[in-house]
mmCIF file of C-alpha atoms in Angstrom:
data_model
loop_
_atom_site.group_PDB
_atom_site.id
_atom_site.type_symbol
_atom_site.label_atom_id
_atom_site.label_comp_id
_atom_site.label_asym_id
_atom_site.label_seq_id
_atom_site.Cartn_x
_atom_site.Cartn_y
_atom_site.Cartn_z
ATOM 1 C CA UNK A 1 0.000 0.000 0.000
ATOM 2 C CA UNK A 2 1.409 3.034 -0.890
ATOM 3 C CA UNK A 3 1.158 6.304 1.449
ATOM 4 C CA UNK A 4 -1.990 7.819 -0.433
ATOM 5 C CA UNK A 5 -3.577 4.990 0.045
ATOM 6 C CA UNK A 6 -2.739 4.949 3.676
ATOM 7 C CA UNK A 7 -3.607 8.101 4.040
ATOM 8 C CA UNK A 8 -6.726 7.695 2.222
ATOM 9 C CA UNK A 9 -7.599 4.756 4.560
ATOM 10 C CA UNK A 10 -6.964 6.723 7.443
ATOM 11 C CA UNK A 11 -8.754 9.474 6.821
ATOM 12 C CA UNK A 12 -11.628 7.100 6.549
ATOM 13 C CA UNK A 13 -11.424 6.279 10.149
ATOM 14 C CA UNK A 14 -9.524 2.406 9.782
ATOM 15 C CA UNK A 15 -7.884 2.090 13.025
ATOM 16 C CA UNK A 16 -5.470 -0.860 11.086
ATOM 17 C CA UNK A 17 -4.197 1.974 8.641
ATOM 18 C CA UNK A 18 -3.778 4.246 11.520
ATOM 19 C CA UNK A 19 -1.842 1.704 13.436
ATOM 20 C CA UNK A 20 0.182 0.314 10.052
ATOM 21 C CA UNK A 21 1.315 4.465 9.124
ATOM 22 C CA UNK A 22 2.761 4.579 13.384
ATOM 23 C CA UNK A 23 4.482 1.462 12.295
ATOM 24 C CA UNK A 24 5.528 2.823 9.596
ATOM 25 C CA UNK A 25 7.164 6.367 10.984
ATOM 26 C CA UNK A 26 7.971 5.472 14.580
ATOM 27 C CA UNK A 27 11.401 4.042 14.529
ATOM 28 C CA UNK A 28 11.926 7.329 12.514
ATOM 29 C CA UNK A 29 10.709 9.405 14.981
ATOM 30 C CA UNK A 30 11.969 7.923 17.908
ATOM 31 C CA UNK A 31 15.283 8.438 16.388
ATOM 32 C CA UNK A 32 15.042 12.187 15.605
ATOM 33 C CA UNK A 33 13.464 12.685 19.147
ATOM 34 C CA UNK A 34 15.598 10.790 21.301
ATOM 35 C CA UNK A 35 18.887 12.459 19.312
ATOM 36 C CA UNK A 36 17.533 16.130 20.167
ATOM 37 C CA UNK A 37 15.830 14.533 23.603
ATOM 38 C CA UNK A 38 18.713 12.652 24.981
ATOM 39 C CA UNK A 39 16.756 10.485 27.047
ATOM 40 C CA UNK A 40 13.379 8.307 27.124
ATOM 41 C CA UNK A 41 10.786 9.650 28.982
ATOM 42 C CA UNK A 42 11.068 13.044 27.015
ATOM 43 C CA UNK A 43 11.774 11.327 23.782
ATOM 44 C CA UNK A 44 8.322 9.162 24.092
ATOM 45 C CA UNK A 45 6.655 12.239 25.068
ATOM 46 C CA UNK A 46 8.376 14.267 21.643
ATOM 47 C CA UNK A 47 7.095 10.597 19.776
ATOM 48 C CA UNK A 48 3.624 10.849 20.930
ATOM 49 C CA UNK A 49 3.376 14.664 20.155
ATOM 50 C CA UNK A 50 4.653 14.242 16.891
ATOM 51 C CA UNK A 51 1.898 11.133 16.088
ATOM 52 C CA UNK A 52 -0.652 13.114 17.316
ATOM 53 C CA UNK A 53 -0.555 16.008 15.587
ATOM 54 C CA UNK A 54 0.724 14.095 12.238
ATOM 55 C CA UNK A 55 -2.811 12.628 12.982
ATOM 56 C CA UNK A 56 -5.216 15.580 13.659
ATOM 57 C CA UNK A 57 -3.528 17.223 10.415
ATOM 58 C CA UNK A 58 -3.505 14.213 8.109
ATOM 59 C CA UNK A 59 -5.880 16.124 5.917
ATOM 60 C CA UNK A 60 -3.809 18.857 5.444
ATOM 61 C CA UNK A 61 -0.786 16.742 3.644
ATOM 62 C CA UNK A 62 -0.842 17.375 -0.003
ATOM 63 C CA UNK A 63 1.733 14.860 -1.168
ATOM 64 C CA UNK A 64 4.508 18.094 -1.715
ATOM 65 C CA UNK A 65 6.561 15.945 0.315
ATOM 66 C CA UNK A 66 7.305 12.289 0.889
ATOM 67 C CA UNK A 67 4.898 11.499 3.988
ATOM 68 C CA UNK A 68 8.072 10.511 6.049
ATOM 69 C CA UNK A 69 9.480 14.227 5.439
ATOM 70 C CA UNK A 70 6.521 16.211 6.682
ATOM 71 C CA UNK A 71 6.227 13.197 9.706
ATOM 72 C CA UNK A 72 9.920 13.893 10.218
ATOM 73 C CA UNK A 73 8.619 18.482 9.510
ATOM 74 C CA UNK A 74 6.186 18.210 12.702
ATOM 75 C CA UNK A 75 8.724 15.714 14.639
ATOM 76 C CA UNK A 76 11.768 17.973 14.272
ATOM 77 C CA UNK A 77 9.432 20.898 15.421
ATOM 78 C CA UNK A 78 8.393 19.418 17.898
ATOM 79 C CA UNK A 79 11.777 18.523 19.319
ATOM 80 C CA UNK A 80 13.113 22.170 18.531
ATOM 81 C CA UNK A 81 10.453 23.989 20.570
ATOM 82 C CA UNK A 82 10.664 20.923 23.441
ATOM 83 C CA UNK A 83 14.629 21.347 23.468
ATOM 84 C CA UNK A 84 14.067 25.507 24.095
ATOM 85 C CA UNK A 85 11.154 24.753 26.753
ATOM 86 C CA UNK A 86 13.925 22.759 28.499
ATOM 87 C CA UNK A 87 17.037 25.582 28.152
ATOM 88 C CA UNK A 88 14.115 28.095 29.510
ATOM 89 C CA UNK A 89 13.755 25.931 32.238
ATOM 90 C CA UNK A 90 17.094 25.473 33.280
ATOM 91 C CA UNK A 91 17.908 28.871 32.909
ATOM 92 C CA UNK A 92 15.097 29.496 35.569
ATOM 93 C CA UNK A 93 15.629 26.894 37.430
ATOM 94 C CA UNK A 94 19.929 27.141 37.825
ATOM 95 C CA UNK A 95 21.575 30.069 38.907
ATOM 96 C CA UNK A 96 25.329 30.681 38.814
ATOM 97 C CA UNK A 97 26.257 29.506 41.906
ATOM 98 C CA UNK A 98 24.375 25.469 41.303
ATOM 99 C CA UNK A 99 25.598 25.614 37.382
ATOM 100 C CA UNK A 100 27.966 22.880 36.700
ATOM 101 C CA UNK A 101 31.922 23.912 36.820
ATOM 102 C CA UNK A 102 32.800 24.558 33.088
ATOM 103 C CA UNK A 103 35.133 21.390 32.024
ATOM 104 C CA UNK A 104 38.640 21.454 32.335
ATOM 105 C CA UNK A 105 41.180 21.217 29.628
ATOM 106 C CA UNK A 106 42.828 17.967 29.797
ATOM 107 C CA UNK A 107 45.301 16.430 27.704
ATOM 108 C CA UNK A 108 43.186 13.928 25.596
ATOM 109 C CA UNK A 109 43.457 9.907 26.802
ATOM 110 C CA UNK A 110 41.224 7.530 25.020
ATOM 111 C CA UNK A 111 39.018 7.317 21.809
ATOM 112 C CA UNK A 112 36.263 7.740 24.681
ATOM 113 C CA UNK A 113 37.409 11.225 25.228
ATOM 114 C CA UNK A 114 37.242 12.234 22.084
ATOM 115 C CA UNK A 115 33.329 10.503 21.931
ATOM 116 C CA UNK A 116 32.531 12.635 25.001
ATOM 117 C CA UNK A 117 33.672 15.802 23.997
ATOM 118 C CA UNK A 118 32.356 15.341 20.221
ATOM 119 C CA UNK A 119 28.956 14.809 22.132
ATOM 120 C CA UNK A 120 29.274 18.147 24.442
ATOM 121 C CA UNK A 121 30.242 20.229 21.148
ATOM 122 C CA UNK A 122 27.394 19.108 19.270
ATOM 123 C CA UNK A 123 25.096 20.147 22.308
ATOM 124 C CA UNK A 124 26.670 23.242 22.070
ATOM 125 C CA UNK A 125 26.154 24.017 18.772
ATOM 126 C CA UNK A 126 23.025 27.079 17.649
ATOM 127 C CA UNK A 127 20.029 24.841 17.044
ATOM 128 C CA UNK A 128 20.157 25.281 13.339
ATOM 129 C CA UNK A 129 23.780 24.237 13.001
ATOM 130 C CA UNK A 130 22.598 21.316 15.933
ATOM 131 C CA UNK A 131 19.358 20.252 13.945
ATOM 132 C CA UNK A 132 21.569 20.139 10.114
ATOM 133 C CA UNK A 133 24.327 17.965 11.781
ATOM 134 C CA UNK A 134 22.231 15.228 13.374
ATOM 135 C CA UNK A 135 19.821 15.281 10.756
ATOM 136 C CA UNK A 136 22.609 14.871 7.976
ATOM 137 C CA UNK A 137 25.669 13.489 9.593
ATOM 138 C CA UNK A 138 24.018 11.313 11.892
ATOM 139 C CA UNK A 139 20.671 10.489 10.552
ATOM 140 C CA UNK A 140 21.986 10.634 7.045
ATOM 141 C CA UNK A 141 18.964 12.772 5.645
ATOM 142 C CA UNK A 142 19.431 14.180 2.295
ATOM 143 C CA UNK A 143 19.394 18.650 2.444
ATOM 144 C CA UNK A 144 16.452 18.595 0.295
ATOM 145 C CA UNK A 145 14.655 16.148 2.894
ATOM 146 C CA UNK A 146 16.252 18.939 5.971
ATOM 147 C CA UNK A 147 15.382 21.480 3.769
ATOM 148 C CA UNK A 148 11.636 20.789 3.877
ATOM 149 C CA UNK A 149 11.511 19.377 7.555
ATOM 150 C CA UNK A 150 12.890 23.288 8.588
ATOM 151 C CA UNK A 151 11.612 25.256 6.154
ATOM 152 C CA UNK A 152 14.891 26.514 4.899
ATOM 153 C CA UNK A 153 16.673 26.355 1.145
ATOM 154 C CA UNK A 154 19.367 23.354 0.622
ATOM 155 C CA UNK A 155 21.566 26.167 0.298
ATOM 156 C CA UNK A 156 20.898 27.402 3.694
ATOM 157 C CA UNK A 157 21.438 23.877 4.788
ATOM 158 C CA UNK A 158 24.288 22.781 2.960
ATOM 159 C CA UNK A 159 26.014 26.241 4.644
ATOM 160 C CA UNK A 160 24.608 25.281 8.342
ATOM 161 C CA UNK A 161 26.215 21.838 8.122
ATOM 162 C CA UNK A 162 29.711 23.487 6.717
ATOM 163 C CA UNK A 163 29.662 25.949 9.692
ATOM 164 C CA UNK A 164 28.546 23.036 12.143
ATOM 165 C CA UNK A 165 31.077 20.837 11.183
ATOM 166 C CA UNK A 166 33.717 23.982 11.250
ATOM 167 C CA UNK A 167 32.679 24.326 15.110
ATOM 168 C CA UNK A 168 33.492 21.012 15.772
ATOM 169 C CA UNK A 169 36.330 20.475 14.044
ATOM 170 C CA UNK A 170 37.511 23.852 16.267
ATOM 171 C CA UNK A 171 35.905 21.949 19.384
ATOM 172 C CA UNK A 172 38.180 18.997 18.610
ATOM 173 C CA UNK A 173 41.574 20.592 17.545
ATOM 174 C CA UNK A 174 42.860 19.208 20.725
ATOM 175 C CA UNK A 175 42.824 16.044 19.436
ATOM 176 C CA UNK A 176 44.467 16.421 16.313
ATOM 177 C CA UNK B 1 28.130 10.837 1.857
ATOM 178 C CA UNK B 2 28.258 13.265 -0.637
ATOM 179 C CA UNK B 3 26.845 16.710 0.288
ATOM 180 C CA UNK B 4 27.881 19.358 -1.905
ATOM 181 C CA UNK B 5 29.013 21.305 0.947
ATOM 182 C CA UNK B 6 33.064 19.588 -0.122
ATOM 183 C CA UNK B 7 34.088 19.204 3.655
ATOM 184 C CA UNK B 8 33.326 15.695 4.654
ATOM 185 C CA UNK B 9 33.672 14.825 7.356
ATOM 186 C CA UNK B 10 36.688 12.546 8.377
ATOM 187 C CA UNK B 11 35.198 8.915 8.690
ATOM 188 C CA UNK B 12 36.457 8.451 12.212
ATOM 189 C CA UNK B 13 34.011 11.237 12.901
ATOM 190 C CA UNK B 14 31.654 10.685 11.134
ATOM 191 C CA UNK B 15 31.247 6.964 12.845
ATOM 192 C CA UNK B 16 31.830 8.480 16.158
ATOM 193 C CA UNK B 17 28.986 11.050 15.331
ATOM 194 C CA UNK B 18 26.428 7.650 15.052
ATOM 195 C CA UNK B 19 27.047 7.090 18.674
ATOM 196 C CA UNK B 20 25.531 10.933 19.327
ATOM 197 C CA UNK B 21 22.492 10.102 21.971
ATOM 198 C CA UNK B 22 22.089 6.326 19.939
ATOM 199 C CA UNK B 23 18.398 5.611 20.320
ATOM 200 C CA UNK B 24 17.917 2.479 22.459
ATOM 201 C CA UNK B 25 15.043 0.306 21.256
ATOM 202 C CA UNK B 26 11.649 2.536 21.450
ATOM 203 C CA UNK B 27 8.378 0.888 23.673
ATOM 204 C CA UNK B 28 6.600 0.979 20.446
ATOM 205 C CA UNK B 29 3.195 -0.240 22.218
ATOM 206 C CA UNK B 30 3.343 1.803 25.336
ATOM 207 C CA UNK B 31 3.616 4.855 23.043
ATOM 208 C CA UNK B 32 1.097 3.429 20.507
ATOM 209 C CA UNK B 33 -1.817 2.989 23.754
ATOM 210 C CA UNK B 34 -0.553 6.594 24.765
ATOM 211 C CA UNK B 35 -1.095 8.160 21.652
ATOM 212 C CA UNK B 36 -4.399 6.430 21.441
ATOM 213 C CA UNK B 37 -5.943 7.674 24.613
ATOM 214 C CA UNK B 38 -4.866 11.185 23.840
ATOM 215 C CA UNK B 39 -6.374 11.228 20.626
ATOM 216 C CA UNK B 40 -9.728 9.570 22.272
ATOM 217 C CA UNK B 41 -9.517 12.596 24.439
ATOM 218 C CA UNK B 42 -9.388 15.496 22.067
ATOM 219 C CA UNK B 43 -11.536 15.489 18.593
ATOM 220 C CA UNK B 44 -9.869 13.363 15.671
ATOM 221 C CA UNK B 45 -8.581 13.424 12.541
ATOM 222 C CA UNK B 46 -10.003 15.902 10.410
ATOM 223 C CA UNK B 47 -11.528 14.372 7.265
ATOM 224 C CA UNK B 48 -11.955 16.510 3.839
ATOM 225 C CA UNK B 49 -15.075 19.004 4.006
ATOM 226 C CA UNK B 50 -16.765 19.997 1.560
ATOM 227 C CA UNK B 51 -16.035 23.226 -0.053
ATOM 228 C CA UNK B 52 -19.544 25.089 1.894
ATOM 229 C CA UNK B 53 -18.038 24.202 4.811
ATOM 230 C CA UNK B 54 -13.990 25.711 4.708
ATOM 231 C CA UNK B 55 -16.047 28.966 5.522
ATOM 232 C CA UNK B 56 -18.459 27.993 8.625
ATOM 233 C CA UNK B 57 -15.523 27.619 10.763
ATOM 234 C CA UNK B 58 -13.644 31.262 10.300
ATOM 235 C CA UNK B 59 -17.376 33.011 9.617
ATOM 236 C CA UNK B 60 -17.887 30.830 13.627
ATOM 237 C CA UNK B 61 -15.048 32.225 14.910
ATOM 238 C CA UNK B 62 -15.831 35.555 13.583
ATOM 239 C CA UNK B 63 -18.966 35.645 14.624
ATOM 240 C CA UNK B 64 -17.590 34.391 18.575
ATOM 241 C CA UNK B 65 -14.726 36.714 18.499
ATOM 242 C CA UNK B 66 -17.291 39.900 18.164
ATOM 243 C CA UNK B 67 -19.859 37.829 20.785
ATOM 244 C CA UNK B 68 -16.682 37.660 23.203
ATOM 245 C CA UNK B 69 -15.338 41.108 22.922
ATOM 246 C CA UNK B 70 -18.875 42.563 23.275
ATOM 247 C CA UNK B 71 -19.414 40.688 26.429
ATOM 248 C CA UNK B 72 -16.139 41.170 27.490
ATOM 249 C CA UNK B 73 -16.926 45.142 27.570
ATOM 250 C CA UNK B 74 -19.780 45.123 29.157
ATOM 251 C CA UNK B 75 -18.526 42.493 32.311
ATOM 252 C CA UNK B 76 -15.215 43.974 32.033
ATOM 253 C CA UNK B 77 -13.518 44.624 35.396
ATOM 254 C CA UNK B 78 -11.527 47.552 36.315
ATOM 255 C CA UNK B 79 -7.451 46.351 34.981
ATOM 256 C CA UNK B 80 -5.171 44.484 36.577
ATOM 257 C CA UNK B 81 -2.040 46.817 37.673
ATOM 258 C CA UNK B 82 1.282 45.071 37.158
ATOM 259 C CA UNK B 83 4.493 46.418 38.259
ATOM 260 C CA UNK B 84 7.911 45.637 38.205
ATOM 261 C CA UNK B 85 10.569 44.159 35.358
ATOM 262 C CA UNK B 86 8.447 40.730 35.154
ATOM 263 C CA UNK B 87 5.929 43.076 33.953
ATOM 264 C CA UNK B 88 8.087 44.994 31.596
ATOM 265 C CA UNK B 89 9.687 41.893 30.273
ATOM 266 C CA UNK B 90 6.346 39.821 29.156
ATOM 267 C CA UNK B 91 4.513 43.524 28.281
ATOM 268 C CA UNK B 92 7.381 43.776 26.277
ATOM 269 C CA UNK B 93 6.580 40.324 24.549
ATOM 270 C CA UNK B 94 2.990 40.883 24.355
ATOM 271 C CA UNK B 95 3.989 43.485 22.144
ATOM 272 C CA UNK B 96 6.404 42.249 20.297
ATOM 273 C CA UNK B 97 3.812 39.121 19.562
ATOM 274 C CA UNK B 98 1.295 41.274 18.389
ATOM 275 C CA UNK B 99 3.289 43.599 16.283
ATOM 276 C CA UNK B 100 4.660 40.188 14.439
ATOM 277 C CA UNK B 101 0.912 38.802 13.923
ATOM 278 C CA UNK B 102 -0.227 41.958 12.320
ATOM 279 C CA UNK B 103 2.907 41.860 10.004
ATOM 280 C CA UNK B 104 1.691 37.780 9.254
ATOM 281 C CA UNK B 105 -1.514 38.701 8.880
ATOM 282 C CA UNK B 106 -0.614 41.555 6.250
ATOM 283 C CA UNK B 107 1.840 38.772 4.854
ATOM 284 C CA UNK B 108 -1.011 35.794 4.637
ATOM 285 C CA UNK B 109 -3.863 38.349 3.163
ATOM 286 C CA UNK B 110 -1.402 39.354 0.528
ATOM 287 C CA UNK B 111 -0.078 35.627 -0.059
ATOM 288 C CA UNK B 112 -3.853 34.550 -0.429
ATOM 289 C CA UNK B 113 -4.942 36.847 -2.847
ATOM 290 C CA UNK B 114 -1.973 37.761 -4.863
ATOM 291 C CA UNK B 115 -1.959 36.668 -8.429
ATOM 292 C CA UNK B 116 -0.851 33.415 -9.102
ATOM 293 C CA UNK B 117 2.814 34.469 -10.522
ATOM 294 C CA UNK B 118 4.919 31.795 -8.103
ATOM 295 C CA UNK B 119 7.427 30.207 -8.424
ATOM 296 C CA UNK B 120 8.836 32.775 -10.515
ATOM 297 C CA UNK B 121 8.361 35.297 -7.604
ATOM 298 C CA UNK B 122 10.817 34.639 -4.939
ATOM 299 C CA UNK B 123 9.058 37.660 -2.586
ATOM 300 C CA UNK B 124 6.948 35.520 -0.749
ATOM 301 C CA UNK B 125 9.486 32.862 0.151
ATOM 302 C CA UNK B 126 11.811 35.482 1.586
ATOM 303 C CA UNK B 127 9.423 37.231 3.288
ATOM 304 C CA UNK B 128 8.274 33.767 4.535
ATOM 305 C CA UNK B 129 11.527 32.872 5.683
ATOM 306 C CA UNK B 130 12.256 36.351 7.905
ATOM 307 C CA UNK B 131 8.742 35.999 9.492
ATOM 308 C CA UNK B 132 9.615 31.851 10.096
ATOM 309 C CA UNK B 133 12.977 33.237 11.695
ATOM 310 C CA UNK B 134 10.546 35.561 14.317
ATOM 311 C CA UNK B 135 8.069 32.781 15.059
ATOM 312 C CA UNK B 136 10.943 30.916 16.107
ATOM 313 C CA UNK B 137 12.049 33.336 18.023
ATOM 314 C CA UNK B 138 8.418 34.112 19.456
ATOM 315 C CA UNK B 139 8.154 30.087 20.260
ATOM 316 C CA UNK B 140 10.990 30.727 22.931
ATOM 317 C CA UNK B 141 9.811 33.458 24.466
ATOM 318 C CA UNK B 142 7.412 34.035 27.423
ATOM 319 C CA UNK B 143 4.799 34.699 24.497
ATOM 320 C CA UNK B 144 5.346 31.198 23.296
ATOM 321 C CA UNK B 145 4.102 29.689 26.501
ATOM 322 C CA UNK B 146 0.546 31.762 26.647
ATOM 323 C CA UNK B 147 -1.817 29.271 25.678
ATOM 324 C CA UNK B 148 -3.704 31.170 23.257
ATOM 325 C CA UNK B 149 -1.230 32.057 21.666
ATOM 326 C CA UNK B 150 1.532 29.138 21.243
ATOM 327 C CA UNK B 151 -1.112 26.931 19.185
ATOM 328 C CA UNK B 152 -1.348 29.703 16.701
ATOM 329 C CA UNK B 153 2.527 30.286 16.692
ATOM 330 C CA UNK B 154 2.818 26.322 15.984
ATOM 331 C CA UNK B 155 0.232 26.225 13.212
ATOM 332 C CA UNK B 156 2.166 29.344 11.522
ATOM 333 C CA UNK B 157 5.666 27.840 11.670
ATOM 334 C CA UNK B 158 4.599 24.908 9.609
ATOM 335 C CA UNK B 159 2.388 27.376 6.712
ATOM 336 C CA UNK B 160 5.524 29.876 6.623
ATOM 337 C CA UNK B 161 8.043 26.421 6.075
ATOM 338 C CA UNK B 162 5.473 25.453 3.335
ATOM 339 C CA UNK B 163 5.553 29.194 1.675
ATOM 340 C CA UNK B 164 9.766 29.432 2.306
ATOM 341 C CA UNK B 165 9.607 26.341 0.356
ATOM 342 C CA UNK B 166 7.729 27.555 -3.068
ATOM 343 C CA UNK B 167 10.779 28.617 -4.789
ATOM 344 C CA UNK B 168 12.017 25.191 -5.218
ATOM 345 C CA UNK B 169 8.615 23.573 -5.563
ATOM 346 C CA UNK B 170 6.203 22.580 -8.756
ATOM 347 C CA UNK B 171 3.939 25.725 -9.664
ATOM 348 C CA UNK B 172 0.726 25.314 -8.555
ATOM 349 C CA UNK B 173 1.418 24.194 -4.804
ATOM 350 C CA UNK B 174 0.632 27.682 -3.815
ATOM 351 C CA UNK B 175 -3.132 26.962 -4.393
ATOM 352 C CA UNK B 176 -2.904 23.742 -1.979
ATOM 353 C CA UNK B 177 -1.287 26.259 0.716
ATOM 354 C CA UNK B 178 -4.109 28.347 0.612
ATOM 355 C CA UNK B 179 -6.460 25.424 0.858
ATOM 356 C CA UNK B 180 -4.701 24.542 4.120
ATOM 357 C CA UNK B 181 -4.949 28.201 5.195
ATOM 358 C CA UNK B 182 -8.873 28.307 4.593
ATOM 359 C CA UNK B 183 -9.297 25.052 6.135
ATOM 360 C CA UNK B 184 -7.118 26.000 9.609
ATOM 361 C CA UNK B 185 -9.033 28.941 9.876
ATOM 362 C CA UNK B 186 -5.699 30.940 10.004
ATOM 363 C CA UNK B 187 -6.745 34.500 8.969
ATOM 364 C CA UNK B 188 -9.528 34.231 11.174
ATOM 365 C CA UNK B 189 -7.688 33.187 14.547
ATOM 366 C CA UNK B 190 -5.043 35.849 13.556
ATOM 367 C CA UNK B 191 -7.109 38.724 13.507
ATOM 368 C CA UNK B 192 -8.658 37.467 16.745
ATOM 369 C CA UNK B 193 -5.426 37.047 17.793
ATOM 370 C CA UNK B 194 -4.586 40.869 16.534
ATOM 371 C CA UNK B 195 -8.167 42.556 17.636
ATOM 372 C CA UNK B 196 -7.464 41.108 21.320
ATOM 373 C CA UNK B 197 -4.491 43.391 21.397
ATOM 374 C CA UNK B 198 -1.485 42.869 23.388
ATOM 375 C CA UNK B 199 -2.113 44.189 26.856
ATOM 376 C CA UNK B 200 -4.368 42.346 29.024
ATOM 377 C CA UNK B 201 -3.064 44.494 32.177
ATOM 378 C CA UNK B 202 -2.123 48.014 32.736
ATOM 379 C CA UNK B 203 1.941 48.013 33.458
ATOM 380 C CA UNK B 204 2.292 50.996 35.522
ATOM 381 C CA UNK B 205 6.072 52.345 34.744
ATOM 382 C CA UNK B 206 6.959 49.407 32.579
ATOM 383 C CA UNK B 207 7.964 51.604 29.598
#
């Protein structure tokens, strides 16, 4: 069955076609969410938002898109505006004096290190740079594909992912 | 991978950037039963209305918004005074906000009934992309959180990605975007949005 059809179906109200396009998209999902959520509860949460509003505005798909790209449009927005809820929090919630030390320079040991600190310097990266790096270079999505899930041109993404990768190749020099 | 941006990045890193936050195996089904109850407790999918009916639901809200703000000045209660910088800071949002949903709701009119000269014209997608850029920016603000309001903000983000996007799209897609417009409502909740006005408190000394 191809998507129209599965849209088509669920549209109708068939609770198998509703259950057969989650099965479909989830694994997809999960795997945006979790890499912007970094852990389960608020990656499920990010998963179910994303299902149920790719539900309640199934009608509204026009096929401009491959179905997975505008599931993977709401999922990355959903993720974006849960991963600012969560710096506004902590920004309310931490003050100076509880904030974690800033890390320490030290001279590089293991691959492990290297793992660790390519992790904390793509946290640190602007969103956009952030959202074009694990979407591309991790999740191996296409710029055309990130360009419609953000709503930017494949220029604008092909230019975020050259900058993002600048930062961390900066991030890492230590290692060189 | 090739990219076009002609920086790859070195394989090591590349394999080490797989192991970024690796997804362990999702609870498919306890998501699946969550998803279901929430949708059992909020009205379902949409299905296709006829065309009579894209216009009951704007012409409803029309007709509610003028209801509301009639009854809302005659039961109105002397205003709420709010001092202090919390004050200035989220009057200072409110603002902001409704400044940016008049300039959308300018944009949106003028997207809807312009002539039908896209993709050729690139105006719209620029302008789309500078207004995406402040609903972004709106979304992670104080404004963002107000109920009324972050819906709205959430609903635009996706029509201004679909407008940034006509340049590089078939001709003819700007039709469907209007569709979606119509059938959202999205003129309608704006300038309800607009006509409520940003101050629902008097800020004594804020500005």
């Amino acid at each position: 069955m191809d998507d129209r059809d599965l849209i088509t179906r669920v549209l109708a109200g068939d609770p198998e076609a509703e259950r057969q396009l989650y099965d479909t998209y989830v694994d997809q999902v999960w795997r945006m969410a979790y890499r912007f959520a970094g852990d389960r509860d608020r990656a499920a949460e990010w998963t179910q938002d994303t299902f149920v509003r790719a539900f309640s505005r199934l009608a509204d798909f026009r096929g401009e898109a491959r179905l997975g790209t505008w599931i993977g449009a709401i999922a990355i927005s959903v993720a974006l505006a849960g991963v600012r809820q969560s710096k506004r929090r902590a920004s309310r919630e931490v003050s100076l004096d509880e904030a974690p030390p800033l890390p320490v320079r030290e001279r590089p040991r293991l691959d492990s290190d290297l793992r660790q600190r390519l992790a904390r310097a793509v946290d640190a990266l602007a969103e956009g740079y952030r959202a074009v790096f694990v979407l591309h270079d991790v999740e191996g999505y296409t710029h055309e594909e990130i360009g419609q899930m953000l709503g930017v041109t494949t220029g604008t993404s092909k230019a975020q992912l050259h900058r993002a990768r600048g930062k961390l190749r900066e991030a890492l020099s230590a290692f060189a | 991978m090739a990219d076009g941006t002609n920086d790859e990045l070195e394989p090591g890193l590349r394999a080490m950037a797989q192991d970024y936050r690796r997804p362990p195996t999702p609870d498919r089904e306890a998501m699946w039963h969550a998803i279901r109850a929430r949708r059992q407790a909020i009205p379902g999918i949409r299905a296709p209305r006829p065309a009579w009916r894209r216009w009951a639901f704007p012409v409803g809200v029309a007709a509610l918004v003028i209801l509301g703000f009639g009854l809302g000045r005659w039961t109105a209660e002397p205003p709420v005074v709010v001092t202090g910088a919390h004050a200035t800071s989220d009057l200072a949002h409110q603002v902001a906000a409704a400044e940016y949903l008049g300039r959308v709701e300018v944009f949106l009119t003028d997207f809807r009934s312009g002539p039908g000269r896209l993709p050729a014209d690139t105006t719209f997608p620029e302008q789309a992309r500078r207004l995406l850029g402040t609903t972004r920016l709106l979304l992670d603000t104080p404004a963002g959180e107000d109920r009324r309001l972050r819906p709205l903000l959430e609903d635009l983000e996706l029509v201004l990605a679909q407008i940034a996007q006509l340049s590089e799209r078939p001709a003819g897609e700007r039709a469907l975007i209007t569709d979606g417009l119509d059938r959202q409502g999205m003129l309608a909740r704006l300038r309800s949005n607009v006509s409520a006005g940003p101050m629902p408190a008097i800020s004594q000394g804020a500005l």
